[in-house]
Amino acid sequence: YGGGYAPAAGETFYMPFNGSNAEVISGTMATVEGTPGFAGEGKLGGNAYAGAADSYLTFPTDGLLGTEFSATFWYKLNADPDRAGILVVGPPDTENAGYPDVQNKRTSGFRFFRESANGGQTFKLNAGNGTADSWFDGGATATLDPATDTDWVHIAFTISGSECVIYFNGEVVSQGSFTGIDWSGCDILSIMSGAPRFTEWNHFSDNSYLDELHLYNKALTQAEIQAML
């Protein structure tokens, strides 16, 4: 890429993977925890991120956090382990008796994760407005079946001052009102794990594949998301 990537309007972050953990807008490399790998395949390019046990990526959140936020990515599910963190920007939970290994403060930032439900994997968003947290759980609509949903799926979520929305392949799978995000203490972005800031409920590393991760400081519209497919 060599600095030749032209970000879209509001785009703050882009990881194409392709055998590298570089973020191309800032030209920086992820901090690698554990031993994540590469998939030998990808939705675009040939070598997506491949998760592994006790493994994930982090970046500082400088320049990524605005009054609105969106993330989009391609994802190929590995349902073992049967719950995992996918993207987390959260605060340190220093008052937790198990800190730093056990953290779960949800009054600021967001947590995007999956967990088992009726044989499938339901994808959920939790976001904090500064005083309380809100849950966006589409239930069966926001669930992938590991037996049949074996191909790449485009996943997006958006956070604005009025609502949060989750999309699969450009279609709404969860939507609800929200009063706006608070970023107090949210200095770390975790990719493909809940660790270190969202661990109390065992949302650890995700062994799935991840490709084409984009972040934005605006709430994308459904039309903008569908144009990515």
PDB file of C-alpha atoms in Angstrom:
ATOM      1  CA  TYR A   1       0.000   0.000   0.000  1.00  0.00           C
ATOM      2  CA  GLY A   2       2.884   2.341   0.734  1.00  0.00           C
ATOM      3  CA  GLY A   3       0.634   5.208   1.819  1.00  0.00           C
ATOM      4  CA  GLY A   4      -1.336   4.958  -1.402  1.00  0.00           C
ATOM      5  CA  TYR A   5      -4.612   4.065   0.281  1.00  0.00           C
ATOM      6  CA  ALA A   6      -7.253   6.800   0.062  1.00  0.00           C
ATOM      7  CA  PRO A   7      -9.632   6.561   3.043  1.00  0.00           C
ATOM      8  CA  ALA A   8     -13.353   6.983   2.507  1.00  0.00           C
ATOM      9  CA  ALA A   9     -15.188   9.879   4.164  1.00  0.00           C
ATOM     10  CA  GLY A  10     -14.982   9.411   7.912  1.00  0.00           C
ATOM     11  CA  GLU A  11     -12.729   6.367   7.659  1.00  0.00           C
ATOM     12  CA  THR A  12     -10.078   6.320  10.396  1.00  0.00           C
ATOM     13  CA  PHE A  13      -8.636   2.804  10.269  1.00  0.00           C
ATOM     14  CA  TYR A  14      -8.140   0.023   7.709  1.00  0.00           C
ATOM     15  CA  MET A  15      -6.503  -3.374   8.071  1.00  0.00           C
ATOM     16  CA  PRO A  16      -6.424  -5.362   4.810  1.00  0.00           C
ATOM     17  CA  PHE A  17      -4.466  -8.178   6.541  1.00  0.00           C
ATOM     18  CA  ASN A  18      -2.982  -9.928   3.450  1.00  0.00           C
ATOM     19  CA  GLY A  19      -0.408 -11.608   5.654  1.00  0.00           C
ATOM     20  CA  SER A  20       0.303  -8.461   7.670  1.00  0.00           C
ATOM     21  CA  ASN A  21      -1.047  -6.881  10.854  1.00  0.00           C
ATOM     22  CA  ALA A  22      -0.472  -3.350   9.549  1.00  0.00           C
ATOM     23  CA  GLU A  23      -3.046  -0.563   9.735  1.00  0.00           C
ATOM     24  CA  VAL A  24      -2.515   1.287   6.491  1.00  0.00           C
ATOM     25  CA  ILE A  25      -3.987   4.751   7.192  1.00  0.00           C
ATOM     26  CA  SER A  26      -1.606   5.467  10.073  1.00  0.00           C
ATOM     27  CA  GLY A  27       1.106   3.162   8.797  1.00  0.00           C
ATOM     28  CA  THR A  28       1.388   1.449  12.180  1.00  0.00           C
ATOM     29  CA  MET A  29       1.551  -2.198  13.192  1.00  0.00           C
ATOM     30  CA  ALA A  30      -0.739  -3.873  15.680  1.00  0.00           C
ATOM     31  CA  THR A  31       0.578  -4.951  19.045  1.00  0.00           C
ATOM     32  CA  VAL A  32       0.344  -8.738  18.836  1.00  0.00           C
ATOM     33  CA  GLU A  33      -0.647 -10.752  21.895  1.00  0.00           C
ATOM     34  CA  GLY A  34      -0.046 -14.496  21.727  1.00  0.00           C
ATOM     35  CA  THR A  35       0.368 -16.189  18.362  1.00  0.00           C
ATOM     36  CA  PRO A  36      -2.421 -15.313  15.917  1.00  0.00           C
ATOM     37  CA  GLY A  37      -1.836 -16.519  12.393  1.00  0.00           C
ATOM     38  CA  PHE A  38      -3.013 -16.022   8.841  1.00  0.00           C
ATOM     39  CA  ALA A  39      -5.669 -18.042   7.113  1.00  0.00           C
ATOM     40  CA  GLY A  40      -4.086 -18.864   3.767  1.00  0.00           C
ATOM     41  CA  GLU A  41      -7.290 -17.471   2.259  1.00  0.00           C
ATOM     42  CA  GLY A  42      -9.179 -14.223   2.367  1.00  0.00           C
ATOM     43  CA  LYS A  43     -12.292 -12.433   1.216  1.00  0.00           C
ATOM     44  CA  LEU A  44     -10.077  -9.857  -0.516  1.00  0.00           C
ATOM     45  CA  GLY A  45      -6.421 -10.618  -1.009  1.00  0.00           C
ATOM     46  CA  GLY A  46      -5.105 -13.999  -0.076  1.00  0.00           C
ATOM     47  CA  ASN A  47      -4.303 -14.078   3.620  1.00  0.00           C
ATOM     48  CA  ALA A  48      -6.811 -12.994   6.264  1.00  0.00           C
ATOM     49  CA  TYR A  49      -6.276 -12.897  10.039  1.00  0.00           C
ATOM     50  CA  ALA A  50      -6.675 -16.312  11.670  1.00  0.00           C
ATOM     51  CA  GLY A  51      -7.413 -16.395  15.371  1.00  0.00           C
ATOM     52  CA  ALA A  52      -5.724 -18.662  17.885  1.00  0.00           C
ATOM     53  CA  ALA A  53      -6.065 -19.420  21.586  1.00  0.00           C
ATOM     54  CA  ASP A  54      -4.946 -16.609  23.892  1.00  0.00           C
ATOM     55  CA  SER A  55      -4.174 -14.430  20.863  1.00  0.00           C
ATOM     56  CA  TYR A  56      -5.401 -11.060  19.658  1.00  0.00           C
ATOM     57  CA  LEU A  57      -4.313  -7.648  18.357  1.00  0.00           C
ATOM     58  CA  THR A  58      -4.438  -4.245  20.015  1.00  0.00           C
ATOM     59  CA  PHE A  59      -4.052  -0.638  18.904  1.00  0.00           C
ATOM     60  CA  PRO A  60      -4.203   2.617  20.816  1.00  0.00           C
ATOM     61  CA  THR A  61      -7.497   4.404  20.170  1.00  0.00           C
ATOM     62  CA  ASP A  62      -5.926   7.786  19.353  1.00  0.00           C
ATOM     63  CA  GLY A  63      -7.842   9.336  16.452  1.00  0.00           C
ATOM     64  CA  LEU A  64     -10.492   6.617  16.343  1.00  0.00           C
ATOM     65  CA  LEU A  65     -13.134   7.814  18.808  1.00  0.00           C
ATOM     66  CA  GLY A  66     -15.785  10.369  17.873  1.00  0.00           C
ATOM     67  CA  THR A  67     -19.388  11.056  18.770  1.00  0.00           C
ATOM     68  CA  GLU A  68     -20.304   8.398  16.207  1.00  0.00           C
ATOM     69  CA  PHE A  69     -18.540   5.136  15.347  1.00  0.00           C
ATOM     70  CA  SER A  70     -18.819   2.321  12.810  1.00  0.00           C
ATOM     71  CA  ALA A  71     -16.938  -0.889  12.109  1.00  0.00           C
ATOM     72  CA  THR A  72     -17.168  -3.150   9.063  1.00  0.00           C
ATOM     73  CA  PHE A  73     -15.379  -6.401   8.328  1.00  0.00           C
ATOM     74  CA  TRP A  74     -15.601  -9.803   6.683  1.00  0.00           C
ATOM     75  CA  TYR A  75     -15.778 -12.746   9.056  1.00  0.00           C
ATOM     76  CA  LYS A  76     -15.620 -16.530   8.674  1.00  0.00           C
ATOM     77  CA  LEU A  77     -16.985 -18.218  11.779  1.00  0.00           C
ATOM     78  CA  ASN A  78     -15.191 -20.831  13.838  1.00  0.00           C
ATOM     79  CA  ALA A  79     -17.680 -21.572  16.625  1.00  0.00           C
ATOM     80  CA  ASP A  80     -15.064 -23.152  18.922  1.00  0.00           C
ATOM     81  CA  PRO A  81     -14.710 -21.659  21.506  1.00  0.00           C
ATOM     82  CA  ASP A  82     -18.462 -21.105  21.772  1.00  0.00           C
ATOM     83  CA  ARG A  83     -18.101 -17.488  22.933  1.00  0.00           C
ATOM     84  CA  ALA A  84     -15.533 -14.841  22.072  1.00  0.00           C
ATOM     85  CA  GLY A  85     -14.856 -11.146  21.880  1.00  0.00           C
ATOM     86  CA  ILE A  86     -14.522  -9.698  18.379  1.00  0.00           C
ATOM     87  CA  LEU A  87     -13.996  -5.930  18.765  1.00  0.00           C
ATOM     88  CA  VAL A  88     -13.753  -4.189  22.123  1.00  0.00           C
ATOM     89  CA  VAL A  89     -12.987  -0.596  23.099  1.00  0.00           C
ATOM     90  CA  GLY A  90     -13.544  -0.430  26.832  1.00  0.00           C
ATOM     91  CA  PRO A  91     -12.211   1.134  30.020  1.00  0.00           C
ATOM     92  CA  PRO A  92     -10.060  -0.530  32.675  1.00  0.00           C
ATOM     93  CA  ASP A  93     -12.132  -2.161  35.409  1.00  0.00           C
ATOM     94  CA  THR A  94      -9.758  -1.298  38.235  1.00  0.00           C
ATOM     95  CA  GLU A  95     -12.400  -1.765  40.936  1.00  0.00           C
ATOM     96  CA  ASN A  96     -12.993  -5.399  39.976  1.00  0.00           C
ATOM     97  CA  ALA A  97     -11.628  -7.756  42.642  1.00  0.00           C
ATOM     98  CA  GLY A  98     -10.047  -9.850  39.897  1.00  0.00           C
ATOM     99  CA  TYR A  99      -8.369  -6.945  38.078  1.00  0.00           C
ATOM    100  CA  PRO A 100      -6.433  -7.044  35.769  1.00  0.00           C
ATOM    101  CA  ASP A 101      -7.316 -10.590  34.717  1.00  0.00           C
ATOM    102  CA  VAL A 102     -11.057 -10.079  35.278  1.00  0.00           C
ATOM    103  CA  GLN A 103     -12.554  -6.913  33.758  1.00  0.00           C
ATOM    104  CA  ASN A 104     -16.121  -5.972  32.812  1.00  0.00           C
ATOM    105  CA  LYS A 105     -16.782  -2.240  33.183  1.00  0.00           C
ATOM    106  CA  ARG A 106     -19.450  -1.380  30.616  1.00  0.00           C
ATOM    107  CA  THR A 107     -20.439   2.238  31.311  1.00  0.00           C
ATOM    108  CA  SER A 108     -18.215   3.497  28.479  1.00  0.00           C
ATOM    109  CA  GLY A 109     -16.990   2.198  25.145  1.00  0.00           C
ATOM    110  CA  PHE A 110     -18.392  -0.824  23.333  1.00  0.00           C
ATOM    111  CA  ARG A 111     -18.087  -4.581  23.267  1.00  0.00           C
ATOM    112  CA  PHE A 112     -18.940  -6.572  20.120  1.00  0.00           C
ATOM    113  CA  PHE A 113     -18.937 -10.297  20.754  1.00  0.00           C
ATOM    114  CA  ARG A 114     -20.613 -13.626  20.071  1.00  0.00           C
ATOM    115  CA  GLU A 115     -21.977 -16.434  22.204  1.00  0.00           C
ATOM    116  CA  SER A 116     -23.801 -19.712  21.721  1.00  0.00           C
ATOM    117  CA  ALA A 117     -27.574 -19.889  21.456  1.00  0.00           C
ATOM    118  CA  ASN A 118     -29.602 -22.915  20.328  1.00  0.00           C
ATOM    119  CA  GLY A 119     -26.670 -24.397  18.445  1.00  0.00           C
ATOM    120  CA  GLY A 120     -25.825 -21.145  16.692  1.00  0.00           C
ATOM    121  CA  GLN A 121     -23.671 -18.128  17.431  1.00  0.00           C
ATOM    122  CA  THR A 122     -25.484 -14.881  18.257  1.00  0.00           C
ATOM    123  CA  PHE A 123     -23.604 -11.622  17.706  1.00  0.00           C
ATOM    124  CA  LYS A 124     -24.273  -8.846  20.210  1.00  0.00           C
ATOM    125  CA  LEU A 125     -23.232  -5.263  20.887  1.00  0.00           C
ATOM    126  CA  ASN A 126     -23.004  -3.642  24.299  1.00  0.00           C
ATOM    127  CA  ALA A 127     -22.336   0.104  24.539  1.00  0.00           C
ATOM    128  CA  GLY A 128     -22.004   2.569  27.408  1.00  0.00           C
ATOM    129  CA  ASN A 129     -23.336   6.128  27.573  1.00  0.00           C
ATOM    130  CA  GLY A 130     -21.258   7.220  30.581  1.00  0.00           C
ATOM    131  CA  THR A 131     -23.652   6.107  33.285  1.00  0.00           C
ATOM    132  CA  ALA A 132     -25.204   2.864  32.035  1.00  0.00           C
ATOM    133  CA  ASP A 133     -24.839   0.269  29.305  1.00  0.00           C
ATOM    134  CA  SER A 134     -27.272  -0.827  26.598  1.00  0.00           C
ATOM    135  CA  TRP A 135     -27.574  -4.216  24.888  1.00  0.00           C
ATOM    136  CA  PHE A 136     -28.253  -4.796  21.200  1.00  0.00           C
ATOM    137  CA  ASP A 137     -29.160  -8.452  20.776  1.00  0.00           C
ATOM    138  CA  GLY A 138     -31.006  -9.485  17.645  1.00  0.00           C
ATOM    139  CA  GLY A 139     -31.564 -13.021  18.892  1.00  0.00           C
ATOM    140  CA  ALA A 140     -32.146 -15.544  16.125  1.00  0.00           C
ATOM    141  CA  THR A 141     -31.925 -12.828  13.455  1.00  0.00           C
ATOM    142  CA  ALA A 142     -28.361 -11.987  14.550  1.00  0.00           C
ATOM    143  CA  THR A 143     -27.297 -15.633  14.706  1.00  0.00           C
ATOM    144  CA  LEU A 144     -25.033 -17.630  12.406  1.00  0.00           C
ATOM    145  CA  ASP A 145     -25.329 -21.411  12.158  1.00  0.00           C
ATOM    146  CA  PRO A 146     -21.850 -22.967  12.156  1.00  0.00           C
ATOM    147  CA  ALA A 147     -23.197 -25.930  10.179  1.00  0.00           C
ATOM    148  CA  THR A 148     -24.477 -23.847   7.262  1.00  0.00           C
ATOM    149  CA  ASP A 149     -22.965 -20.343   7.553  1.00  0.00           C
ATOM    150  CA  THR A 150     -19.537 -21.554   6.514  1.00  0.00           C
ATOM    151  CA  ASP A 151     -18.666 -18.808   4.038  1.00  0.00           C
ATOM    152  CA  TRP A 152     -17.477 -15.250   4.615  1.00  0.00           C
ATOM    153  CA  VAL A 153     -20.119 -12.963   6.139  1.00  0.00           C
ATOM    154  CA  HIS A 154     -19.960  -9.162   6.018  1.00  0.00           C
ATOM    155  CA  ILE A 155     -20.615  -7.773   9.498  1.00  0.00           C
ATOM    156  CA  ALA A 156     -21.073  -4.110  10.407  1.00  0.00           C
ATOM    157  CA  PHE A 157     -22.220  -2.165  13.418  1.00  0.00           C
ATOM    158  CA  THR A 158     -22.912   1.535  13.822  1.00  0.00           C
ATOM    159  CA  ILE A 159     -23.214   3.746  16.896  1.00  0.00           C
ATOM    160  CA  SER A 160     -24.801   7.215  16.748  1.00  0.00           C
ATOM    161  CA  GLY A 161     -26.340   9.644  19.211  1.00  0.00           C
ATOM    162  CA  SER A 162     -29.735   8.053  18.685  1.00  0.00           C
ATOM    163  CA  GLU A 163     -29.296   4.356  17.892  1.00  0.00           C
ATOM    164  CA  CYS A 164     -27.058   1.338  17.433  1.00  0.00           C
ATOM    165  CA  VAL A 165     -27.471  -1.044  14.497  1.00  0.00           C
ATOM    166  CA  ILE A 166     -25.888  -4.401  13.585  1.00  0.00           C
ATOM    167  CA  TYR A 167     -25.865  -5.660   9.988  1.00  0.00           C
ATOM    168  CA  PHE A 168     -25.149  -9.044   8.383  1.00  0.00           C
ATOM    169  CA  ASN A 169     -24.463  -8.800   4.636  1.00  0.00           C
ATOM    170  CA  GLY A 170     -26.051  -5.343   4.575  1.00  0.00           C
ATOM    171  CA  GLU A 171     -29.289  -6.365   6.287  1.00  0.00           C
ATOM    172  CA  VAL A 172     -30.315  -5.132   9.740  1.00  0.00           C
ATOM    173  CA  VAL A 173     -30.159  -7.907  12.358  1.00  0.00           C
ATOM    174  CA  SER A 174     -30.385  -5.728  15.488  1.00  0.00           C
ATOM    175  CA  GLN A 175     -31.404  -2.113  16.020  1.00  0.00           C
ATOM    176  CA  GLY A 176     -32.262  -0.072  19.071  1.00  0.00           C
ATOM    177  CA  SER A 177     -32.267   3.398  20.534  1.00  0.00           C
ATOM    178  CA  PHE A 178     -29.136   4.736  22.251  1.00  0.00           C
ATOM    179  CA  THR A 179     -28.348   8.089  23.815  1.00  0.00           C
ATOM    180  CA  GLY A 180     -24.751   8.343  22.624  1.00  0.00           C
ATOM    181  CA  ILE A 181     -21.431   6.783  23.491  1.00  0.00           C
ATOM    182  CA  ASP A 182     -19.005   7.819  26.211  1.00  0.00           C
ATOM    183  CA  TRP A 183     -15.332   6.986  25.713  1.00  0.00           C
ATOM    184  CA  SER A 184     -14.031   7.567  29.261  1.00  0.00           C
ATOM    185  CA  GLY A 185     -10.944   5.436  29.863  1.00  0.00           C
ATOM    186  CA  CYS A 186     -11.162   3.780  26.450  1.00  0.00           C
ATOM    187  CA  ASP A 187      -7.534   3.849  25.338  1.00  0.00           C
ATOM    188  CA  ILE A 188      -7.213   0.355  23.797  1.00  0.00           C
ATOM    189  CA  LEU A 189      -8.875  -1.320  20.790  1.00  0.00           C
ATOM    190  CA  SER A 190      -8.861  -5.121  21.043  1.00  0.00           C
ATOM    191  CA  ILE A 191      -9.318  -7.111  17.834  1.00  0.00           C
ATOM    192  CA  MET A 192     -10.565 -10.728  17.973  1.00  0.00           C
ATOM    193  CA  SER A 193     -10.736 -11.026  21.758  1.00  0.00           C
ATOM    194  CA  GLY A 194     -12.482  -9.441  24.695  1.00  0.00           C
ATOM    195  CA  ALA A 195      -9.148  -9.318  26.490  1.00  0.00           C
ATOM    196  CA  PRO A 196      -7.966  -7.397  28.357  1.00  0.00           C
ATOM    197  CA  ARG A 197     -11.013  -5.229  29.166  1.00  0.00           C
ATOM    198  CA  PHE A 198     -14.014  -7.581  28.668  1.00  0.00           C
ATOM    199  CA  THR A 199     -13.117 -10.930  30.212  1.00  0.00           C
ATOM    200  CA  GLU A 200     -15.373 -11.589  33.205  1.00  0.00           C
ATOM    201  CA  TRP A 201     -17.836 -13.639  31.134  1.00  0.00           C
ATOM    202  CA  ASN A 202     -15.116 -15.558  29.250  1.00  0.00           C
ATOM    203  CA  HIS A 203     -15.272 -13.645  25.971  1.00  0.00           C
ATOM    204  CA  PHE A 204     -11.661 -14.456  25.149  1.00  0.00           C
ATOM    205  CA  SER A 205      -9.938 -14.910  21.797  1.00  0.00           C
ATOM    206  CA  ASP A 206     -11.826 -15.853  18.642  1.00  0.00           C
ATOM    207  CA  ASN A 207     -10.434 -18.601  16.383  1.00  0.00           C
ATOM    208  CA  SER A 208     -12.457 -17.325  13.421  1.00  0.00           C
ATOM    209  CA  TYR A 209     -11.018 -15.610  10.336  1.00  0.00           C
ATOM    210  CA  LEU A 210     -11.201 -11.808   9.949  1.00  0.00           C
ATOM    211  CA  ASP A 211     -10.553  -9.767   6.807  1.00  0.00           C
ATOM    212  CA  GLU A 212     -10.878  -6.174   5.601  1.00  0.00           C
ATOM    213  CA  LEU A 213     -11.442  -4.373   8.913  1.00  0.00           C
ATOM    214  CA  HIS A 214     -12.539  -0.732   8.512  1.00  0.00           C
ATOM    215  CA  LEU A 215     -13.384   1.758  11.278  1.00  0.00           C
ATOM    216  CA  TYR A 216     -15.160   5.115  10.883  1.00  0.00           C
ATOM    217  CA  ASN A 217     -15.854   8.155  13.073  1.00  0.00           C
ATOM    218  CA  LYS A 218     -19.400   8.370  11.713  1.00  0.00           C
ATOM    219  CA  ALA A 219     -22.471   6.144  11.687  1.00  0.00           C
ATOM    220  CA  LEU A 220     -22.593   4.542   8.253  1.00  0.00           C
ATOM    221  CA  THR A 221     -25.959   4.301   6.518  1.00  0.00           C
ATOM    222  CA  GLN A 222     -27.374   1.004   5.338  1.00  0.00           C
ATOM    223  CA  ALA A 223     -26.803   2.115   1.748  1.00  0.00           C
ATOM    224  CA  GLU A 224     -23.140   2.834   2.489  1.00  0.00           C
ATOM    225  CA  ILE A 225     -22.759  -0.615   4.029  1.00  0.00           C
ATOM    226  CA  GLN A 226     -24.534  -2.349   1.155  1.00  0.00           C
ATOM    227  CA  ALA A 227     -22.204  -0.596  -1.293  1.00  0.00           C
ATOM    228  CA  MET A 228     -19.315  -2.504   0.320  1.00  0.00           C
ATOM    229  CA  LEU A 229     -20.734  -5.904  -0.617  1.00  0.00           C
TER     230      LEU A 229
END
